[in-house]
Short mmCIF file of C-alpha atoms and ligand atoms in Angstrom, two decimals:
data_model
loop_
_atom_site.label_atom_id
_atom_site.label_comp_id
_atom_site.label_asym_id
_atom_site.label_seq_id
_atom_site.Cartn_x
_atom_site.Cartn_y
_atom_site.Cartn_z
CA UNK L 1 108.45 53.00 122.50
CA UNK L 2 105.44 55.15 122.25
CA UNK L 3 102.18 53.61 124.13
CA UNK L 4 99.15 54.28 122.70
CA UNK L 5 95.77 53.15 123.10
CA UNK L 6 94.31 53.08 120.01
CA UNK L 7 95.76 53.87 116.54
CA UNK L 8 94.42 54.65 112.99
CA UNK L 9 96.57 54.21 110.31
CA UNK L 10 94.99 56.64 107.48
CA UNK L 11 93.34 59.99 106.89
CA UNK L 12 90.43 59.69 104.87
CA UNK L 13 86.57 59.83 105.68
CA UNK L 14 86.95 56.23 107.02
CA UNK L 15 90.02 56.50 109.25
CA UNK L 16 88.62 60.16 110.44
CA UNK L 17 85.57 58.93 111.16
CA UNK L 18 86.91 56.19 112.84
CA UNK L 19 89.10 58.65 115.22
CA UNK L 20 85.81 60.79 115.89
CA UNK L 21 84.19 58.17 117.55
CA UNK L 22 87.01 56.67 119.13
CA UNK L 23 88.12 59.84 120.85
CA UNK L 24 84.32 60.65 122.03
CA UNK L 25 84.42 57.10 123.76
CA UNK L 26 87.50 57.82 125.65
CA UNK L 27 89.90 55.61 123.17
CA UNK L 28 92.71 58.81 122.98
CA UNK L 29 93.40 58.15 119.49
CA UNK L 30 96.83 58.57 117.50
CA UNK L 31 95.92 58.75 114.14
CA UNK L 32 98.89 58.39 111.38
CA UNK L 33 97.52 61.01 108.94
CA UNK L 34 100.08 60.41 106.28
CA UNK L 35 102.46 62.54 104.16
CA UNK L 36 99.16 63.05 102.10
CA UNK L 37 96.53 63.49 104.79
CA UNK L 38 92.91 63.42 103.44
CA UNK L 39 92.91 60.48 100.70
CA UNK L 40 91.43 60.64 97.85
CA UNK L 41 89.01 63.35 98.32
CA UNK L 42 91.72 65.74 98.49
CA UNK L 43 92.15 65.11 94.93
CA UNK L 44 88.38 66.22 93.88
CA UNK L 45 87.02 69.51 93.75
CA UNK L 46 83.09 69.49 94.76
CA UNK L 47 81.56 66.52 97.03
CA UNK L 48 77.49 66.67 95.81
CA UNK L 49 76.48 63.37 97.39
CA UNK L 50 77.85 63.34 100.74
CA UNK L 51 75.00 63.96 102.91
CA UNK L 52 73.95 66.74 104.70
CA UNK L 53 75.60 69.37 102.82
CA UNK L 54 72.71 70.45 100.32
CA UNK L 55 74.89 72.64 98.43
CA UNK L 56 77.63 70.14 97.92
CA UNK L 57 81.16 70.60 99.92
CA UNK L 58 85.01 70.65 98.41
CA UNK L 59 86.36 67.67 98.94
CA UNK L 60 89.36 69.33 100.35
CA UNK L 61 87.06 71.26 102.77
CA UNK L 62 85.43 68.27 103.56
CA UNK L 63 88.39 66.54 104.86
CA UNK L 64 89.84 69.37 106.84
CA UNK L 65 86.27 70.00 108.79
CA UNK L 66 86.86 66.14 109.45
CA UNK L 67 89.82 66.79 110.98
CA UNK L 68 89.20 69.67 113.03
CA UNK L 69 86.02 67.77 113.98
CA UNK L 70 87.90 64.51 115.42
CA UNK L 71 90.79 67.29 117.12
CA UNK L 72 87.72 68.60 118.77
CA UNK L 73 87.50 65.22 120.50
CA UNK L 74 90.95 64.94 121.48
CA UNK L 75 92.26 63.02 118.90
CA UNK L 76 96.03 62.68 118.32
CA UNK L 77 96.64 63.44 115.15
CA UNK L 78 100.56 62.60 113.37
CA UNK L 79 101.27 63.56 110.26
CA UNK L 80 104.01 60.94 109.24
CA UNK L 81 103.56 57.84 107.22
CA UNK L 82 103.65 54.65 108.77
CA UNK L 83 106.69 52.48 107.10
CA UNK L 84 106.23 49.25 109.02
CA UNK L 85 104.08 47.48 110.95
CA UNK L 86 104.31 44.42 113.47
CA UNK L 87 101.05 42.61 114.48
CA UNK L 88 102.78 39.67 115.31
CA UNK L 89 102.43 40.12 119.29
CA UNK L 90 100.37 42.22 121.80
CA UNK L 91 101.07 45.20 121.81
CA UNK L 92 101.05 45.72 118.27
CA UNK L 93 103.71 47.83 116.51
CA UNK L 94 103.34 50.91 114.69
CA UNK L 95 107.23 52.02 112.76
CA UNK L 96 107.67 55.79 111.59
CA UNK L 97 111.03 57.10 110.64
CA UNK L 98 112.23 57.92 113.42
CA UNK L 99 109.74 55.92 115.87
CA UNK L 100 107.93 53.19 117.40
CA UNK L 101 104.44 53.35 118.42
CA UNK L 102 102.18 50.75 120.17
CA UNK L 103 98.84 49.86 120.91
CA UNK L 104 96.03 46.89 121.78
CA UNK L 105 93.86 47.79 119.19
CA UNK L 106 94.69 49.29 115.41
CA UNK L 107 92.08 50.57 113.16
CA UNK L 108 93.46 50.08 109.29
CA UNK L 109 92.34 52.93 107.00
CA UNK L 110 95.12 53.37 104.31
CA UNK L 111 92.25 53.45 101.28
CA UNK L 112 92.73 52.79 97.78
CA UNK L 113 94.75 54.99 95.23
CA UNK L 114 92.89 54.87 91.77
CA UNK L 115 95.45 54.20 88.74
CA UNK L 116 96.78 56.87 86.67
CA UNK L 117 97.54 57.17 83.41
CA UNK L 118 100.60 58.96 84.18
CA UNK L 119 100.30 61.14 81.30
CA UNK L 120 102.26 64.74 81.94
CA UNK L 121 99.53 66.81 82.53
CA UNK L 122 97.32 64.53 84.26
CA UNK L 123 97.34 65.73 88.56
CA UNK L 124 97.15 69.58 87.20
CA UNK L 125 93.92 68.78 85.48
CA UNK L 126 92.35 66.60 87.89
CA UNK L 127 89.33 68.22 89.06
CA UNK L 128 88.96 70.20 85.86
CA UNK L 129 87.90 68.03 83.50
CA UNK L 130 89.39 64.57 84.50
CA UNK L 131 87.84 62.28 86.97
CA UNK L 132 88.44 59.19 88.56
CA UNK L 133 84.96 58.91 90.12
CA UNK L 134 81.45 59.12 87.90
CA UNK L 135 79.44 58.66 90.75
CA UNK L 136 81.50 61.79 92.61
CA UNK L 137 81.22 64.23 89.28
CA UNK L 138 79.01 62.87 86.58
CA UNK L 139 76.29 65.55 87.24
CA UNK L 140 79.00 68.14 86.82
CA UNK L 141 78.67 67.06 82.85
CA UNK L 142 74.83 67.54 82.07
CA UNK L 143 74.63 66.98 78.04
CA UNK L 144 78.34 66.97 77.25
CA UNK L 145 80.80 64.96 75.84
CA UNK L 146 83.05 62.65 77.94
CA UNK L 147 85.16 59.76 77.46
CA UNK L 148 85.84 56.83 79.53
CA UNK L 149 89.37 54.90 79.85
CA UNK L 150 89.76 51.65 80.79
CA UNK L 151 87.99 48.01 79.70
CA UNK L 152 86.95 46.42 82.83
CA UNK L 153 83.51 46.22 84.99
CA UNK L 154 84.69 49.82 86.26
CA UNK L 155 84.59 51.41 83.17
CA UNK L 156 81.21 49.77 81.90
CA UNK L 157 79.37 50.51 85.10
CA UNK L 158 81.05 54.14 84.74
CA UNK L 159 80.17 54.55 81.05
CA UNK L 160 76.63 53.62 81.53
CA UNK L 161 76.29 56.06 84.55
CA UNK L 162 77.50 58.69 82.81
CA UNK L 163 75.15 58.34 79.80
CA UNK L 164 72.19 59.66 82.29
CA UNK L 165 74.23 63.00 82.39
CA UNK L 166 76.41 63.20 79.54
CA UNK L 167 74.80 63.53 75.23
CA UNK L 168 77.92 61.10 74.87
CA UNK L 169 80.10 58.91 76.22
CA UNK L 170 83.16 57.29 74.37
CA UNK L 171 84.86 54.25 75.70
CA UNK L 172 88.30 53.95 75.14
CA UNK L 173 90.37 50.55 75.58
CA UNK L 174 93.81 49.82 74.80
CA UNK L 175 92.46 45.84 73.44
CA UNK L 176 90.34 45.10 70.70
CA UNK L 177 88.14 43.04 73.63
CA UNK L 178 87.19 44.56 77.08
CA UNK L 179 87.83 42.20 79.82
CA UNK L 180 84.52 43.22 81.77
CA UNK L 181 82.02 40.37 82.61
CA UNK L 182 79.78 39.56 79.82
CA UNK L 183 76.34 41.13 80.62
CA UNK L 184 78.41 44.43 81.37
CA UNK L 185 79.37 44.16 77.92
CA UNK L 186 76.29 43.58 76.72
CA UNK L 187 74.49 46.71 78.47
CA UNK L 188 77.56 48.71 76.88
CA UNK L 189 77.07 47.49 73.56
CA UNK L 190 73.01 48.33 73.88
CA UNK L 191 73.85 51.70 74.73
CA UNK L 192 73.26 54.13 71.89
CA UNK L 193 74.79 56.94 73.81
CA UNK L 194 78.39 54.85 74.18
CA UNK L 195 80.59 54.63 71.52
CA UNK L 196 82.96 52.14 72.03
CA UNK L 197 87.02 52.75 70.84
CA UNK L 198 89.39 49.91 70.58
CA UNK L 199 92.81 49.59 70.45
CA UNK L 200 93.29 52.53 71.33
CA UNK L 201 95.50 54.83 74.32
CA UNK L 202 95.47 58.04 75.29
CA UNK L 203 98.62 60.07 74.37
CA UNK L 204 98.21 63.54 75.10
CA UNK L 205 95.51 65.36 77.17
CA UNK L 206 94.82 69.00 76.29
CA UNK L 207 94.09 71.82 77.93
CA UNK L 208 95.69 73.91 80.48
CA UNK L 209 93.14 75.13 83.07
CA UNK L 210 90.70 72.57 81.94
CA UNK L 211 90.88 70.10 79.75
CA UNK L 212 89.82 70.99 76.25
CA UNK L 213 90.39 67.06 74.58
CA UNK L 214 92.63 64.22 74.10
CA UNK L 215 94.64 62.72 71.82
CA UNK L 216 94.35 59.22 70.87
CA UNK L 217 96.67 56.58 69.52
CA UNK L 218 95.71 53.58 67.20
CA UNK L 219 98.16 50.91 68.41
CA UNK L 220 97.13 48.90 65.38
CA UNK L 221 99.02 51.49 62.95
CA UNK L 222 100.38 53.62 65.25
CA UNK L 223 97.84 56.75 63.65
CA UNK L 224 96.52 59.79 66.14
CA UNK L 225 93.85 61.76 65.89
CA UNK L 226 92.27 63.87 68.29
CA UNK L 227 89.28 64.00 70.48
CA UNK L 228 87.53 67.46 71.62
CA UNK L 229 85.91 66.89 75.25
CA UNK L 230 84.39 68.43 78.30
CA UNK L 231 85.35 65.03 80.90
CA UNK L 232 87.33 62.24 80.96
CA UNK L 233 86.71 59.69 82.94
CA UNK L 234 89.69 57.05 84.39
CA UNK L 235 88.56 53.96 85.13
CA UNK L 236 91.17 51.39 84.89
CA UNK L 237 91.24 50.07 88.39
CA UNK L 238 92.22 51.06 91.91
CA UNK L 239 95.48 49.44 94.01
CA UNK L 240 95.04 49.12 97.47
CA UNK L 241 97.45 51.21 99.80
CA UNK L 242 98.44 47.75 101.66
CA UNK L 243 102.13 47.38 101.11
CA UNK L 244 102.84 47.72 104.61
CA UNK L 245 101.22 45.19 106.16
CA UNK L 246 102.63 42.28 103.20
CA UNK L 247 102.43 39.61 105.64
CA UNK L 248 101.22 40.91 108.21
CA UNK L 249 96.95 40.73 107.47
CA UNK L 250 95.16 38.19 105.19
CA UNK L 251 94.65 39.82 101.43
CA UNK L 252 92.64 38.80 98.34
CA UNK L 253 94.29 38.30 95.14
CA UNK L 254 94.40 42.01 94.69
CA UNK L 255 96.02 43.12 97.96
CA UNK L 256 92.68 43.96 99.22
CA UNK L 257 92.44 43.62 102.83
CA UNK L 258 89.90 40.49 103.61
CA UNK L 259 87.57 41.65 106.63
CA UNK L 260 84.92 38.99 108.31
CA UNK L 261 82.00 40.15 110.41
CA UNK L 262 82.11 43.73 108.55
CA UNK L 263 85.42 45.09 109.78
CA UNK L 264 87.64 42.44 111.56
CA UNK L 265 90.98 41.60 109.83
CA UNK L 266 92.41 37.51 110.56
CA UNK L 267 94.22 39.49 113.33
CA UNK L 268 92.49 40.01 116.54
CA UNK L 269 92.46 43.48 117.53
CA UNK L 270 93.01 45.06 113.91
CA UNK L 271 90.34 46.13 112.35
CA UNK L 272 89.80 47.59 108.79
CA UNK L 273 87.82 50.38 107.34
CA UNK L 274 86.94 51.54 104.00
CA UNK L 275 88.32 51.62 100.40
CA UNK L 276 91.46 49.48 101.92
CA UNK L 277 89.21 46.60 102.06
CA UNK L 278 86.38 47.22 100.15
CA UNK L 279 86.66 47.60 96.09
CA UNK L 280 82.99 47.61 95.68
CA UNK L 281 81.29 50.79 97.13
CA UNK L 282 84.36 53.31 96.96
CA UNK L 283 82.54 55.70 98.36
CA UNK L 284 83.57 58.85 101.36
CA UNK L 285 79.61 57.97 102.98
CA UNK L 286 80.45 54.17 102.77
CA UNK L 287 84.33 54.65 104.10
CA UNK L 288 82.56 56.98 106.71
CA UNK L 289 80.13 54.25 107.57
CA UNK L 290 83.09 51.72 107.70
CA UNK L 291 84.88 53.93 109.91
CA UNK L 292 82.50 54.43 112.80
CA UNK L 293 81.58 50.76 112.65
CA UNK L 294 85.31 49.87 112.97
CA UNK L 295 85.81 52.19 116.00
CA UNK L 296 82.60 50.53 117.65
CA UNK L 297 83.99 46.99 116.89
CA UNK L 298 87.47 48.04 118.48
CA UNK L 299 85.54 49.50 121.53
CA UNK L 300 83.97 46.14 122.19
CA UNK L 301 86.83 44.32 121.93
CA UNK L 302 88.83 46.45 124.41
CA UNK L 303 86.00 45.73 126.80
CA UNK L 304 86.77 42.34 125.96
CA UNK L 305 83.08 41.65 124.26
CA UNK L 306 83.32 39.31 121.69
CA UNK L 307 81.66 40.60 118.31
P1 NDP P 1 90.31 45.95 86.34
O1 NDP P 1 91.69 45.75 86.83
O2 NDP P 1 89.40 44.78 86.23
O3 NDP P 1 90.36 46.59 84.89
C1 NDP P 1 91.20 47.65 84.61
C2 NDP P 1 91.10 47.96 83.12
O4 NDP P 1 91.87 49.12 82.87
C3 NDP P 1 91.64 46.85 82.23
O5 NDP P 1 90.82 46.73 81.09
C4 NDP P 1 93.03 47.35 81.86
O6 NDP P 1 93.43 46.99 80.57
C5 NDP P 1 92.84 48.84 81.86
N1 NDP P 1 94.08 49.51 82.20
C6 NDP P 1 94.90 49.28 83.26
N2 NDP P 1 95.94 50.14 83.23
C7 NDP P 1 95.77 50.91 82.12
C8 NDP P 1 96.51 51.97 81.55
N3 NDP P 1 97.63 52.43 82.11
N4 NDP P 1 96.04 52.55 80.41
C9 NDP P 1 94.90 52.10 79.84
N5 NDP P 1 94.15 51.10 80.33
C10 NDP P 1 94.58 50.52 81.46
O7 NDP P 1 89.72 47.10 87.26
P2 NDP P 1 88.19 47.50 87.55
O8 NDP P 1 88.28 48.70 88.41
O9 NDP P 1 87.44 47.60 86.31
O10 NDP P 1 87.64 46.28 88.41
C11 NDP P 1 88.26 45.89 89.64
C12 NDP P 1 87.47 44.74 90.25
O11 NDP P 1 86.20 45.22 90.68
C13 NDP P 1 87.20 43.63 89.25
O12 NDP P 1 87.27 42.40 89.92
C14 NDP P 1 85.78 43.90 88.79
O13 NDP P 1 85.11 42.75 88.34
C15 NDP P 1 85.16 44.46 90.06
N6 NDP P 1 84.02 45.34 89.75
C16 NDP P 1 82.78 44.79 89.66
C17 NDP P 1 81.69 45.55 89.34
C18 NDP P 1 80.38 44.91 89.24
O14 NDP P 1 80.30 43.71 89.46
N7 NDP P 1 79.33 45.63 88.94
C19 NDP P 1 81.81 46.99 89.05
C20 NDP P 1 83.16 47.47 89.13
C21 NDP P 1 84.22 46.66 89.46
P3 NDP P 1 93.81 45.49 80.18
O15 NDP P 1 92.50 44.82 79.90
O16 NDP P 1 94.66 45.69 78.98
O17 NDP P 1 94.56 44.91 81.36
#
């Protein structure tokens, strides 16, 4: 068995973070990076509202200046997945493939993964055209025309957003009812700029560098027609990348990780950071935020100071 210090389990601006300060207060820590080291960011093209970077950053570049940055500090940086964990006793256990890792104190970053469509084209035209953030890349479509998927409190809040950029906004659900909260509803229906579609799903996206349209299906009757567009938005929810600790941490109905005090888990010593336990902000400052005031929570408690 491996002895560590401290670990991180995730990669993204919250686990990073998280590693940054650790390693600059002496905390040598092992961060799991992941087979797909970054997080979501990795997955968008230009970051305009993470601050300090007045002419925005690339998500990608973002992350990997994050890294090198908590490297700088002497962080320990693996770039496996974790596949099990055991916080069951002191010292807790960490489980790659081919080994076992352990530490006093864990910092839980895994994130969020938003939901797909899983239509064919769908990862090569992320970034160009599709989105699965407004608040990320609705400037980036200034008097166009988008669409929204979805029919939740995600897609409302999303639509209406994106009516302050976009000349119009159409919001397609697979129902002939959204299942949003009612005065969401409402301020979609007031909207003259959002055009709601029911019953309807998204068949075919078009476009091969960037997506041109869509194609819609009427699930009613089955008819398609198509729909010519600069953006589309995905909005139909987010599943938190807690599988492996089933058991292990106290969740919410969704398999959100349930935090008390702002980062502290129901296990003492484990702390969480960022989208993994937080479905409300979503956001690289807020996971950033949540990261450094995990790594200062985890301090304390090595020092035995009860927060
Ligand atoms: P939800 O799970 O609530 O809604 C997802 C929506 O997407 C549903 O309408 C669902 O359709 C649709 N959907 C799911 N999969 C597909 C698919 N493959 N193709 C097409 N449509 C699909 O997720 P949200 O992100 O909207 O909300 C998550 C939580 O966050 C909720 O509790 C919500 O209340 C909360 N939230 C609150 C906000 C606020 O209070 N301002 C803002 C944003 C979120 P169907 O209806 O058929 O299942």
């Amino acid at each position: 068995m491996d002895q560590k210090k401290t670990i991180v389990i995730g990669s993204g601006p919250a686990g990073l973070t998280a590693a940054i300060y650790l390693a600059r207060a002496n905390l040598n820590p092992t961060v799991f990076a992941g087979s797909s080291f970054g997080g979501q960011l990795m997955l968008t093209t230009e970051v305009d509202n993470f601050p300090g970077f007045l002419d925005g950053i690339m998500g990608p570049v973002l992350m990997d200046n994050l890294l090198k940055q908590a490297k700088k500090f002497g962080a320990n940086i693996i770039f496996k997945d974790v596949l099990r964990t055991d916080f069951s006793q002191k010292p807790y256990r960490v489980y790659t493939d081919d080994q076992e890792y352990s530490a006093e104190g864990i910092i839980i970053a895994t994130g969020a993964s938003a939901r797909k469509l899983g239509l064919p084209n769908e990862a090569q035209l992320t970034g160009r055209g599709i989105s699965y953030c407004a608040t990320c890349d609705g400037p980036f479509f200034k008097s166009k025309q988008i669409a929204v998927i979805g029919g939740g409190d995600s897609a409302m809040e999303e639509s209406l957003f994106l009516t302050k950029f976009a000349s119009k906004v159409y919001l397609i659900h697979r129902r002939d009812t959204f299942k949003a909260s009612a005065i969401m509803q409402q301020k979609v229906q007031a909207n003259p700029s959002i055009e709601p579609i029911y019953n309807s799903e998204v068949t075919m996206l078009q476009g091969k560098d960037k997506l041109t349209g869509i194609t819609i299906r009427d699930v009613t009757n089955g008819q398609e027609r198509d729909l010519n567009l600069d953006g589309l938005f995905i909005a139909i929810g987010h599943n938190p990348n807690t599988g492996i600790f089933q058991n292990q941490l106290a969740m919410d109905e969704h398999g959100y990780i349930v935090v008390t005090n702002h980062t502290k888990t129901n296990v003492d010593g484990v702390f969480s950071a960022g989208d993994v336990d937080d479905f409300r902000y979503q956001q690289a400052i807020t996971a950033a935020g949540e990261g450094c005031k995990a790594a200062l929570d985890l301090g304390k408690y090595l020092e035995g100071i009860t927060i």
